[in-house]
Amino acid sequence: MCPHAMIPFKPASPKSRLAGILSPEEREAFARAMLEDVIAAAKDANCSPVIVATELFDSEDIQITIADKDLSGTLNEVLPQSVGSILILMADLPLATGAAIKRVISTNSDMAIVPGRGGGTNAIFLKEPAKFHVDYYGMSFLKHIKIAEKAGLSCEVIDSFLLHTDIDEKDDLVELLTHGTGKSRAYLEQLGFALSAENGRVGVERKAAPSQ
């Protein structure tokens, strides 16, 4: 049975830390491009995407809309009712691939976690979701390890560059422009972003957008 891939997504005013280089409209379009890359990777791994959104937006995939609860509260209502395994996958992982996701969902443990930078959690796979609850924000990776231990669940921590690389700040765009192959990279290049090297350090710069 193919697991559902729960993908949290904020359609309005996303990625505020990119406000210095992208307009509000560009940030929304960029976030949507990353979401589409993540959805494509999930489908390539034979997962069924379910978008957990802060508000309704146009999408062909199933949506769950967060009303009066935060992300953790919403997922913690869904997990006890889930039948079969569940994958929780962040929407800002534009390097995600089907193969990387398959590695996570093929764990022999009760669950698997892919840590993000700064102590976050980028992916969680649960074979028995009713036995687990999430606690995002802050040092969520360590929180989730402790939750697994208390629940008596064996947990595999998976080191995956492709799923570890989330996009929040300007410097993160270096990895996307270097390794990306999907809509996210194409959108940045459409806006005129390119890699640059200054004083031996690779960064990004925004030039004039290519003519259409």
N, CA and C of each residue as an Amber inpcrd file, in Angstrom:
protein
   636
   0.8410000  -1.2020000   0.0000000   0.0000000   0.0000000   0.0000000
   0.8700000   1.2440000   0.0000000   0.5760000   2.1840000  -0.8760000
   1.3770000   3.4030000  -0.9610000   1.0780000   4.3180000   0.2230000
   2.1090000   4.8020000   0.9080000   1.8500000   5.7110000   2.0290000
   1.3810000   7.0780000   1.5430000   0.5640000   7.7290000   2.3520000
   0.2280000   9.1180000   2.0810000   1.4110000   9.9900000   2.4950000
   1.6840000  10.9980000   1.6870000   2.7410000  11.9670000   2.0040000
   2.0810000  13.2740000   2.4200000   2.1060000  13.5620000   3.7090000
   1.5370000  14.8010000   4.2390000   2.5530000  15.9180000   4.0520000
   2.1740000  16.9610000   3.2960000   3.1040000  18.0310000   2.9580000
   2.5720000  19.3620000   3.4840000   3.0990000  19.8660000   4.6070000
   2.6530000  21.1610000   5.1200000   3.0410000  22.2860000   4.1550000
   2.1170000  23.2480000   3.9430000   2.3750000  24.3090000   2.9730000
   1.6560000  25.5920000   3.3720000   2.3890000  26.7050000   3.2400000
   1.8410000  28.0350000   3.5240000   1.7720000  28.8220000   2.2140000
   0.5820000  28.9540000   1.6130000   0.4940000  29.6200000   0.3140000
   0.6740000  31.1290000   0.3640000   0.2400000  31.7720000   1.4610000
   0.2720000  33.2370000   1.5490000   1.4550000  33.7110000   2.3880000
   2.1850000  34.6720000   1.8610000   3.3330000  35.2920000   2.5450000
   4.3470000  34.2730000   3.0520000   4.7820000  33.3500000   2.1950000
   5.7660000  32.3510000   2.6260000   7.1900000  32.8980000   2.5700000
   8.1060000  32.1840000   3.1810000   9.5410000  32.4360000   3.0520000
   9.9140000  33.8940000   3.2970000   9.5500000  34.3790000   4.4690000
   9.7810000  35.7960000   4.7970000  11.2630000  36.1540000   4.8260000
  12.1350000  35.1730000   5.0900000  13.5750000  35.4760000   5.1470000
  14.1830000  35.6960000   3.7640000  13.3870000  35.4870000   2.7220000
  13.8390000  35.8000000   1.3660000  13.2820000  37.1370000   0.8830000
  12.6830000  37.8950000   1.8050000  12.0420000  39.1570000   1.4230000
  13.0410000  40.1730000   0.8710000  14.3100000  40.0440000   1.2380000
  15.3070000  40.9960000   0.7630000  15.6690000  40.8210000  -0.7040000
  15.3370000  39.6610000  -1.2790000  15.7180000  39.4060000  -2.6740000
  14.5330000  39.0340000  -3.5660000  13.3790000  38.7500000  -2.9400000
  12.1990000  38.3890000  -3.7200000  11.0060000  39.2150000  -3.2540000
  10.1890000  39.6570000  -4.1930000   8.9680000  40.3700000  -3.8490000
   7.9600000  39.3910000  -3.2420000   6.9130000  39.8730000  -2.5930000
   5.8990000  38.9570000  -2.0470000   5.3300000  38.0130000  -3.1010000
   5.0600000  38.5490000  -4.2900000   4.5220000  37.7140000  -5.3640000
   5.5370000  36.6660000  -5.8090000   6.8010000  37.0500000  -5.8680000
   7.8520000  36.1030000  -6.2630000   8.0500000  35.0270000  -5.2100000
   7.9560000  35.4070000  -3.9460000   8.1000000  34.4070000  -2.8860000
   6.9670000  33.3870000  -2.9300000   5.7640000  33.8440000  -3.2150000
   4.6380000  32.9160000  -3.3240000   4.8200000  31.9660000  -4.5100000
   5.2660000  32.5050000  -5.6350000   5.4820000  31.6630000  -6.8210000
   6.6290000  30.6810000  -6.5880000   7.6690000  31.1350000  -5.8910000
   8.8160000  30.2650000  -5.6090000   8.4090000  29.1480000  -4.6570000
   7.6350000  29.4820000  -3.6260000   7.1710000  28.4650000  -2.6870000
   6.3050000  27.4300000  -3.4010000   5.4780000  27.9010000  -4.3260000
   4.6250000  26.9720000  -5.0840000   5.4770000  26.0710000  -5.9840000
   6.5400000  26.6320000  -6.5720000   7.4260000  25.8170000  -7.4120000
   8.1130000  24.7340000  -6.5810000   8.5560000  25.0910000  -5.3730000
   9.1740000  24.0860000  -4.5020000   8.1700000  23.0120000  -4.1230000
   6.9440000  23.4280000  -3.8020000   5.9060000  22.4580000  -3.4740000
   5.6940000  21.4860000  -4.6310000   5.6510000  22.0060000  -5.8520000
   5.4350000  21.1410000  -7.0150000   6.5930000  20.1630000  -7.2020000
   7.8190000  20.6120000  -6.8960000   8.9610000  19.6900000  -6.9610000
   8.8340000  18.5800000  -5.9210000   8.3970000  18.9380000  -4.7120000
   8.2490000  17.9520000  -3.6440000   7.1220000  16.9710000  -3.9820000
   6.0140000  17.4830000  -4.5060000   4.9040000  16.6130000  -4.9010000
   5.3510000  15.6260000  -5.9770000   6.1000000  16.1280000  -6.9610000
   6.5860000  15.2570000  -8.0400000   7.4810000  14.1520000  -7.4870000
   8.3490000  14.5050000  -6.5300000   9.2380000  13.5040000  -5.9310000
   8.4350000  12.4700000  -5.1410000   7.4240000  12.9400000  -4.4020000
   6.5910000  12.0190000  -3.6240000   5.8570000  11.0470000  -4.5390000
   5.3270000  11.5560000  -5.6260000   4.6240000  10.6760000  -6.5710000
   5.5910000   9.6960000  -7.2220000   6.8210000  10.1490000  -7.4740000
   7.8180000   9.2600000  -8.0670000   8.1800000   8.1240000  -7.1170000
   7.9920000   8.3790000  -5.8060000   8.2500000   7.3490000  -4.7950000
   6.9950000   6.5190000  -4.5220000   5.9670000   6.7110000  -5.3560000
   4.6900000   5.9960000  -5.2170000   3.9450000   6.3570000  -3.9420000
   4.1380000   7.5910000  -3.4750000   3.3690000   8.1160000  -2.3500000
   2.2050000   8.9480000  -2.8800000   1.1620000   9.0850000  -2.0810000
  -0.0120000   9.8800000  -2.4530000   0.0200000  11.2020000  -1.6930000
   0.2880000  12.3320000  -2.3670000   0.4210000  13.6150000  -1.6750000
  -0.8940000  14.0960000  -1.0600000  -0.7950000  14.5950000   0.1630000
  -1.8960000  15.2780000   0.8440000  -1.3210000  16.5870000   1.3730000
  -1.8020000  17.7120000   0.8680000  -1.2530000  19.0090000   1.2410000
  -1.9510000  19.5140000   2.4980000  -1.1630000  19.8270000   3.5190000
  -1.6960000  20.3940000   4.7610000  -1.4410000  21.8960000   4.6810000
  -2.4500000  22.6560000   4.2720000  -2.2670000  24.0670000   3.9330000
  -2.8740000  24.9950000   4.9770000  -2.3180000  26.1980000   5.0580000
  -2.8490000  27.2060000   5.9750000  -4.1100000  27.8520000   5.4350000
  -4.3610000  27.6910000   4.1390000  -5.5860000  28.1800000   3.5210000
  -5.7600000  27.4750000   2.1820000  -6.9610000  27.5030000   1.6540000
  -7.2240000  26.8380000   0.3890000  -6.5150000  27.5250000  -0.7670000
  -6.0520000  26.7430000  -1.7190000  -5.4650000  27.2710000  -2.9430000
  -5.6660000  26.2260000  -4.0320000  -5.4850000  26.6450000  -5.2760000
  -5.7320000  25.7410000  -6.4000000  -4.7000000  24.6130000  -6.4290000
  -5.1850000  23.3990000  -6.3730000  -4.3050000  22.2330000  -6.4400000
  -5.1270000  21.0250000  -6.8420000  -4.5220000  20.1420000  -7.6240000
  -5.1970000  18.9040000  -8.0130000  -5.0800000  17.8390000  -6.9380000
  -4.2110000  18.0700000  -5.9570000  -3.9810000  17.0720000  -4.9190000
  -4.9090000  17.3000000  -3.7300000  -5.0740000  16.2710000  -2.9100000
  -5.9280000  16.3640000  -1.7220000  -5.3730000  17.4250000  -0.7780000
  -6.2880000  18.2100000  -0.1730000  -5.8690000  19.2310000   0.7790000
  -6.5360000  19.0310000   2.1290000  -5.7790000  19.3250000   3.1850000
  -6.3220000  19.4740000   4.5340000  -6.0020000  20.9110000   4.9390000
  -7.0180000  21.6730000   5.2990000  -6.7980000  23.0820000   5.6230000
  -6.7080000  23.2700000   7.1300000  -5.6250000  23.9220000   7.5590000
  -5.4550000  24.2410000   8.9730000  -6.4080000  25.3780000   9.3280000
  -7.2280000  25.1860000  10.3380000  -8.1700000  26.2290000  10.7380000
  -7.6530000  26.9660000  11.9720000  -7.9870000  26.4600000  13.1400000
  -7.6250000  27.1600000  14.3770000  -6.4680000  26.4920000  15.1000000
  -5.7420000  25.6120000  14.4060000  -4.6160000  24.9380000  15.0350000
  -3.3380000  25.1960000  14.2480000  -2.1960000  25.0300000  14.9310000
  -0.9280000  25.1400000  14.2240000  -0.6300000  23.8090000  13.5450000
   0.5450000  23.7330000  12.9000000   0.9090000  22.5350000  12.1490000
   0.9060000  21.2970000  13.0420000   1.5420000  21.3940000  14.1930000
   1.6090000  20.2300000  15.0830000   0.2190000  19.7860000  15.5130000
  -0.6220000  20.7520000  15.8780000  -1.9680000  20.4200000  16.3190000
  -2.7850000  19.7470000  15.2390000  -2.6440000  20.2330000  14.0120000
  -3.3830000  19.6420000  12.8930000  -2.9200000  18.2160000  12.6240000
  -1.6040000  18.0170000  12.5290000  -1.0910000  16.6720000  12.2590000
  -1.4260000  15.7080000  13.3900000  -1.4270000  16.2100000  14.6180000
  -1.7240000  15.3370000  15.7490000  -3.2010000  14.9460000  15.8210000
  -4.0530000  15.6460000  15.0810000  -5.4310000  15.1990000  14.9250000
  -5.5370000  14.1380000  13.8300000  -4.6780000  14.2650000  12.8140000
  -4.7320000  13.3560000  11.6720000  -4.0920000  12.0070000  11.9950000
  -2.9470000  12.0150000  12.6690000  -2.1820000  10.7820000  12.8670000
  -2.9660000   9.6710000  13.5610000  -3.7180000   9.9470000  14.6320000
  -4.4320000   8.8400000  15.2980000  -5.5110000   8.2070000  14.4180000
  -5.9830000   8.9400000  13.4080000  -7.0410000   8.4290000  12.5410000
  -6.4980000   7.7590000  11.2830000  -5.1820000   7.7860000  11.1290000
  -4.5700000   7.3030000   9.8920000  -4.5510000   5.7800000   9.8390000
  -4.8590000   5.2690000   8.6650000  -4.7990000   3.8300000   8.4140000
  -3.6080000   3.5730000   7.4940000  -2.6600000   2.7770000   7.9550000
  -1.4640000   2.5480000   7.1680000  -0.3940000   3.5800000   7.4690000
   0.7120000   3.4570000   6.8050000   1.8700000   4.3080000   7.0740000
   1.6680000   5.7240000   6.5440000   2.4210000   6.6570000   7.1340000
   2.3360000   8.0730000   6.7870000   3.7520000   8.6380000   6.6440000
   3.9580000   9.4510000   5.6330000   5.1870000  10.2070000   5.4690000
   4.8570000  11.6800000   5.6280000   5.5760000  12.3700000   6.4930000
   5.4340000  13.8230000   6.6410000   6.6590000  14.4560000   6.0050000
   6.4430000  15.3060000   5.0190000   7.5340000  15.8270000   4.1950000
   7.3700000  17.3320000   4.0420000   8.3920000  18.0940000   4.3970000
   8.3030000  19.5420000   4.2920000   8.2240000  19.9930000   2.8240000
   7.6190000  21.1500000   2.6020000   7.3500000  21.6300000   1.2360000
   8.4970000  22.4250000   0.6330000   9.5630000  22.6690000   1.4100000
  10.6740000  23.4890000   0.9040000  11.9350000  22.6520000   0.7000000
  11.7410000  21.4550000   0.1240000  12.8500000  20.5380000  -0.1430000
  12.9530000  20.3110000  -1.6500000  13.3690000  21.3160000  -2.4180000
  13.3090000  21.2210000  -3.8750000  14.3050000  20.2440000  -4.4900000
  15.2390000  19.7300000  -3.6950000  16.1700000  18.7250000  -4.2180000
  15.6520000  17.3090000  -4.0010000  14.5060000  17.1820000  -3.3700000
  13.9460000  15.8530000  -3.0860000  13.7670000  15.0500000  -4.3690000
  14.0450000  13.7720000  -4.2680000  13.8500000  12.8640000  -5.4020000
  13.0540000  11.6440000  -4.9410000  12.4940000  10.9430000  -5.8970000
  11.7840000   9.7190000  -5.5650000  12.6880000   8.7060000  -4.8930000
  13.9260000   8.6040000  -5.3750000  14.8680000   7.6380000  -4.7950000
  15.1850000   7.9840000  -3.3450000  15.3660000   9.2790000  -3.0500000
  15.6680000   9.6980000  -1.6750000  14.4960000   9.3880000  -0.7530000
  13.2830000   9.6160000  -1.2410000  12.1000000   9.3330000  -0.4330000
  11.9250000   7.8280000  -0.2500000  12.1710000   7.0530000  -1.2930000
  12.0630000   5.5930000  -1.1830000  13.0180000   5.0540000  -0.1260000
  14.1900000   5.6810000  -0.0060000  15.1490000   5.2640000   1.0190000
  14.5380000   5.4390000   2.4140000  13.7880000   6.5110000   2.6060000
  13.1730000   6.7800000   3.9110000  12.0680000   5.7840000   4.2050000
  11.1910000   5.5580000   3.2400000  10.0220000   4.7080000   3.4980000
  10.3370000   3.2120000   3.4250000  11.5780000   2.8950000   3.0880000
  11.9760000   1.4780000   3.0710000  12.6930000   1.0680000   4.3510000
  12.6820000   1.9250000   5.3630000  13.3560000   1.6030000   6.6210000
  12.8270000   0.2970000   7.2220000  13.6940000  -0.4110000   7.9030000
  13.2960000  -1.6110000   8.6230000  12.8420000  -1.2990000  10.0500000
  13.0270000  -0.0430000  10.4540000  12.6170000   0.3780000  11.7930000
  11.1360000   0.7520000  11.8050000  10.6130000   1.0340000  12.9950000
   9.2150000   1.4540000  13.1170000   8.9760000   2.8010000  12.4460000
  10.0120000   3.6170000  12.4130000   9.9090000   4.9360000  11.8180000
  11.2890000   5.4150000  11.3800000  11.2950000   6.4600000  10.5750000
  12.5540000   7.0530000  10.1280000  12.4160000   8.5680000  10.1610000
  13.5190000   9.2300000  10.4590000  13.5400000  10.6950000  10.5160000
  14.7110000  11.2070000   9.6910000  14.4540000  12.2570000   8.9200000
  15.5220000  12.9860000   8.2340000  15.6410000  14.3420000   8.9010000
  16.7530000  14.6240000   9.5960000  16.8970000  15.9230000  10.2450000
  17.1240000  17.0380000   9.2360000  16.7030000  18.2380000   9.6200000
  16.9940000  19.4230000   8.8270000  18.0920000  20.2210000   9.4990000
  18.4900000  21.2860000   8.8690000  19.5170000  22.1400000   9.4680000
  18.9400000  22.9090000  10.6490000  19.8140000  23.2180000  11.6020000
  19.3700000  24.0070000  12.7430000  18.4920000  23.2520000  13.7170000
  18.5570000  21.9230000  13.6850000  17.7970000  21.1370000  14.6550000
  16.3710000  20.8360000  14.2500000  16.0040000  21.1500000  13.0090000
  14.6480000  20.9000000  12.5540000  14.4440000  19.4800000  12.0700000
  13.2430000  19.2030000  11.5850000  12.8840000  17.8840000  11.0700000
  12.3050000  18.0480000   9.6780000  12.9330000  17.4680000   8.6790000
  12.4840000  17.6430000   7.2990000  11.5730000  16.5270000   6.8130000
  11.7070000  15.3390000   7.3780000  10.8480000  14.2280000   6.9690000
  10.7120000  13.2420000   8.1210000   9.4990000  12.6960000   8.2640000
   9.2380000  11.6330000   9.2330000   8.3970000  10.5740000   8.5370000
   8.8210000   9.3360000   8.6190000   8.0290000   8.2240000   8.0990000
   7.5850000   7.3640000   9.2720000   6.2790000   7.0840000   9.3310000
   5.6920000   6.3450000  10.4460000   4.9270000   5.1390000   9.9310000
   5.3190000   3.9560000  10.3850000   4.5740000   2.7590000  10.0040000
   3.2790000   2.6330000  10.8100000   3.3080000   3.1400000  12.0470000
   2.1190000   3.1250000  12.9010000   1.8990000   4.5320000  13.4460000
   1.3260000   5.4220000  12.6340000   1.2160000   6.8310000  13.0160000
   0.4190000   7.0800000  14.2930000  -0.5050000   6.1830000  14.6330000
  -1.3100000   6.3970000  15.8360000  -0.4730000   6.3280000  17.1110000
   0.7250000   5.7530000  17.0240000   1.5820000   5.6350000  18.2090000
   2.5170000   6.8200000  18.3930000   2.4400000   7.8040000  17.4910000
   3.4030000   8.9010000  17.5170000   2.6550000  10.2360000  17.4840000
   3.2730000  11.2670000  18.0190000   2.7730000  12.6260000  17.8390000
   3.9420000  13.5410000  17.5200000   3.6660000  14.6070000  16.7920000
   4.7330000  15.5140000  16.3650000   4.7960000  16.7450000  17.2540000
   5.9450000  17.3730000  17.2420000   6.1520000  18.6230000  17.9910000
   7.1430000  19.4700000  17.2090000   6.6210000  20.2030000  16.2360000
   7.4780000  21.0010000  15.3660000   7.8560000  22.3370000  16.0170000
   8.7410000  23.0420000  15.3260000   9.2960000  24.3310000  15.7420000
  10.3690000  24.1090000  16.8120000  11.3490000  25.0180000  16.8160000
  12.4580000  24.8560000  17.7390000  13.2920000  23.6380000  17.3740000
  13.8410000  22.9880000  18.3810000  14.6960000  21.8150000  18.1750000
  13.8290000  20.5700000  17.9790000  13.0650000  20.5390000  16.8980000
  12.0770000  19.4790000  16.7260000  12.7100000  18.1070000  16.5150000
  13.9010000  18.0550000  15.9310000  14.5300000  16.7580000  15.7030000
  14.7500000  16.0140000  17.0230000  15.3460000  16.6900000  18.0000000
  15.5880000  16.0490000  19.2950000  14.2740000  15.7160000  19.9970000
  13.2700000  16.5840000  19.8440000  11.9550000  16.2990000  20.4290000
  11.3800000  15.0150000  19.8400000  11.4920000  14.8700000  18.5220000
  10.9110000  13.7010000  17.8730000  11.6470000  12.4080000  18.2360000
  12.9520000  12.5100000  18.4330000  13.7090000  11.3350000  18.8910000
  13.2240000  10.9010000  20.2710000  12.9950000  11.8680000  21.1580000
  12.5260000  11.5440000  22.5080000  11.1060000  10.9810000  22.4900000
  10.2540000  11.5360000  21.6240000   8.8860000  11.0360000  21.5070000
   8.8990000   9.5790000  21.0500000   9.7760000   9.2710000  20.0960000
   9.8960000   7.8960000  19.6120000  10.3500000   6.9620000  20.7300000
  11.3300000   7.4080000  21.5060000  11.8410000   6.5800000  22.6050000
  10.7440000   6.3000000  23.6260000   9.9940000   7.3380000  23.9900000
   8.9360000   7.1660000  24.9900000   7.8250000   6.2570000  24.4740000
   7.6030000   6.2690000  23.1630000   6.5580000   5.4350000  22.5690000
   7.0400000   4.0120000  22.3080000   8.3280000   3.7610000  22.5510000
   8.8790000   2.4310000  22.3270000   9.0370000   2.0910000  20.8590000
   9.2390000   3.1170000  20.0230000   9.3690000   2.9110000  18.5820000
  10.8310000   2.9340000  18.1660000  11.2430000   1.9400000  17.4100000
  12.5970000   1.9780000  16.8620000  12.6420000   3.0360000  15.7650000
  13.7260000   3.7950000  15.7250000  13.7990000   4.9470000  14.8260000
  15.1380000   4.9750000  14.1120000  15.0820000   5.0540000  12.7880000
  16.2930000   5.1910000  11.9930000  16.4640000   6.6590000  11.5990000
  17.6350000   7.2150000  11.8930000  17.9640000   8.5790000  11.4580000
  18.6880000   8.4670000  10.1210000  18.1400000   9.0980000   9.1040000
  18.6620000   8.9530000   7.7500000  19.3780000  10.2330000   7.3180000
  20.6140000  10.0520000   6.9130000  21.4390000  11.1610000   6.4400000
  21.2350000  11.2960000   4.9350000  20.4850000  12.3180000   4.5280000
  20.1800000  12.5050000   3.1100000  20.4020000  13.9650000   2.7250000
  21.4190000  14.2280000   1.9340000  21.6700000  15.5940000   1.4800000
  20.4590000  16.1570000   0.7450000  19.8240000  15.3390000  -0.0840000
  18.7200000  15.8250000  -0.9050000  17.4940000  16.1960000  -0.0800000
  17.2890000  15.5290000   1.0470000  16.1600000  15.8440000   1.9160000
  16.5630000  16.7300000   3.0940000  17.8330000  16.8490000   3.3230000
  18.3360000  17.7110000   4.3940000  18.3220000  19.1780000   3.9620000
  18.4010000  19.4190000   2.6570000  18.5710000  20.7720000   2.1350000
  17.2320000  21.4760000   1.9840000  16.8690000  22.2620000   3.0030000
  15.6710000  23.0920000   2.9130000  16.0800000  24.5140000   2.5290000
  15.1230000  25.2670000   2.0360000  15.4140000  26.6010000   1.5030000
  14.7070000  27.6550000   2.3420000  15.4960000  28.4340000   3.0740000
  14.9390000  29.4930000   3.9150000  15.5930000  30.8480000   3.6640000
  16.8920000  30.8440000   3.3660000  17.6410000  32.0880000   3.2470000
  18.3830000  32.1610000   1.9160000  18.9140000  33.3340000   1.6260000
  19.5820000  33.5560000   0.3360000  20.7130000  32.5680000   0.1000000
  21.5260000  32.2930000   1.1160000  22.6560000  31.3860000   0.9380000
  22.2060000  29.9710000   0.5740000  20.9860000  29.6020000   0.9710000
  20.4730000  28.2720000   0.6490000  20.2680000  28.0940000  -0.8490000
  20.1000000  29.2070000  -1.5640000  19.8450000  29.1270000  -3.0020000
  21.0470000  28.5800000  -3.7660000  22.2360000  28.6510000  -3.1490000
  23.4350000  28.1040000  -3.7980000  23.2400000  26.6200000  -4.0830000
  22.7370000  25.8840000  -3.0930000  22.5470000  24.4450000  -3.2780000
  21.5030000  24.1580000  -4.3600000  20.4540000  24.9700000  -4.3870000
  19.4040000  24.7470000  -5.3800000  19.9040000  25.0210000  -6.7910000
  20.6630000  26.1120000  -6.9570000  21.1820000  26.4380000  -8.2880000
  22.2990000  25.4770000  -8.7100000  22.9410000  24.8440000  -7.7390000
  24.0050000  23.8830000  -8.0470000  23.4530000  22.5010000  -8.3710000
  22.4900000  22.0500000  -7.5740000  22.0440000  20.6610000  -7.6670000
  20.6090000  20.4920000  -8.1730000  19.8330000  21.5600000  -8.2060000
  18.4290000  21.4360000  -8.5720000  18.2170000  21.1050000 -10.0380000
  17.1330000  20.4070000 -10.3210000  16.7980000  20.0480000 -11.7010000
  15.3280000  20.3150000 -12.0170000  14.5790000  20.8240000 -11.0500000
  13.1420000  20.9470000 -11.2200000  12.6520000  22.3620000 -11.4620000
  11.3820000  22.5820000 -11.1160000  10.7260000  23.8610000 -11.3720000
  11.2990000  24.9900000 -10.5190000  11.7760000  24.6580000  -9.3250000
  12.3030000  25.6850000  -8.4280000  13.5360000  26.3650000  -9.0140000
  14.4680000  25.5620000  -9.4780000  15.6680000  26.1260000 -10.0940000
  15.3030000  26.8960000 -11.3570000  14.4130000  26.3470000 -12.1690000
  14.0100000  27.0210000 -13.4020000  13.3840000  28.3740000 -13.1010000
  12.6000000  28.4560000 -12.0280000  11.9640000  29.7270000 -11.6800000
  13.0120000  30.7580000 -11.2530000  13.9770000  30.3470000 -10.4360000
  15.0350000  31.2750000 -10.0230000  15.8150000  31.7840000 -11.2360000
  16.1300000  30.8930000 -12.1510000  16.8710000  31.3010000 -13.3460000
  16.0220000  32.2340000 -14.2090000  14.7280000  31.9980000 -14.2340000
  13.8180000  32.8830000 -14.9620000  13.8520000  34.2960000 -14.3870000
  14.0390000  34.3920000 -13.0660000  14.1100000  35.6940000 -12.4110000
  15.4820000  36.3540000 -12.5640000  16.4520000  35.6250000 -13.0870000
  17.7730000  36.1800000 -13.2970000  18.8040000  35.8000000 -12.2610000
  18.4860000  34.8360000 -11.3890000  19.4530000  34.4110000 -10.3720000
  20.4830000  33.4680000 -10.9850000  21.7290000  33.6230000 -10.5320000
  22.8190000  32.7790000 -11.0090000  23.8620000  32.6600000  -9.9110000
  24.6990000  31.6310000 -10.0140000  25.7970000  31.4670000  -9.0700000
  26.8630000  32.5140000  -9.3230000  27.5220000  32.9350000  -8.2600000
  28.6260000  33.8880000  -8.3890000  29.7450000  33.4590000  -7.4600000
  30.9420000  33.8720000  -7.7550000  32.0940000  33.5510000  -6.9080000
  32.8300000  34.8370000  -6.5790000  32.9870000  35.0830000  -5.2920000
  33.6790000  36.2950000  -4.8470000  34.5380000  35.9510000  -3.6430000
  35.8270000  36.2750000  -3.7400000  36.7810000  35.9600000  -2.6670000
  36.7870000  34.4690000  -2.3350000  36.6240000  33.6610000  -3.3860000
  36.6930000  32.2180000  -3.2100000  35.4480000  31.5890000  -2.6280000
  34.4010000  32.3650000  -2.4170000  33.1650000  31.8510000  -1.8280000
  32.0390000  31.9090000  -2.8560000  31.3070000  30.8170000  -2.9730000
  30.2060000  30.7560000  -3.9380000  28.9460000  31.3560000  -3.3110000
  28.3000000  32.2120000  -4.0670000  27.0500000  32.8190000  -3.6270000
  26.0970000  32.9200000  -4.7940000  25.0590000  33.7230000  -4.6320000
  24.1140000  33.9470000  -5.7270000  23.9720000  35.4410000  -5.9540000
  23.7120000  35.7940000  -7.1880000  23.4260000  37.1720000  -7.5270000
  22.2610000  37.2020000  -8.5010000  21.5640000  38.3320000  -8.4840000
  20.4280000  38.4780000  -9.3770000  20.7820000  39.4600000 -10.4900000
  20.8200000  38.9510000 -11.6870000  21.1040000  39.7740000 -12.8440000
  19.7780000  40.1050000 -13.5260000  19.8540000  40.7460000 -14.6400000
  18.6300000  41.0140000 -15.4040000  18.0230000  39.6820000 -15.8260000
  16.7200000  39.5740000 -15.6870000  16.0480000  38.3450000 -16.0700000
  16.2300000  38.0740000 -17.5420000  16.4470000  36.8160000 -17.9420000
  16.6030000  36.5010000 -19.3660000  15.3670000  36.9240000 -20.1540000
  15.5550000  37.3690000 -21.3470000  14.4300000  37.7850000 -22.1900000
  13.6200000  36.5610000 -22.5600000  12.3090000  36.7200000 -22.5870000
  11.4190000  35.6110000 -22.8960000  11.2550000  35.4360000 -24.4030000
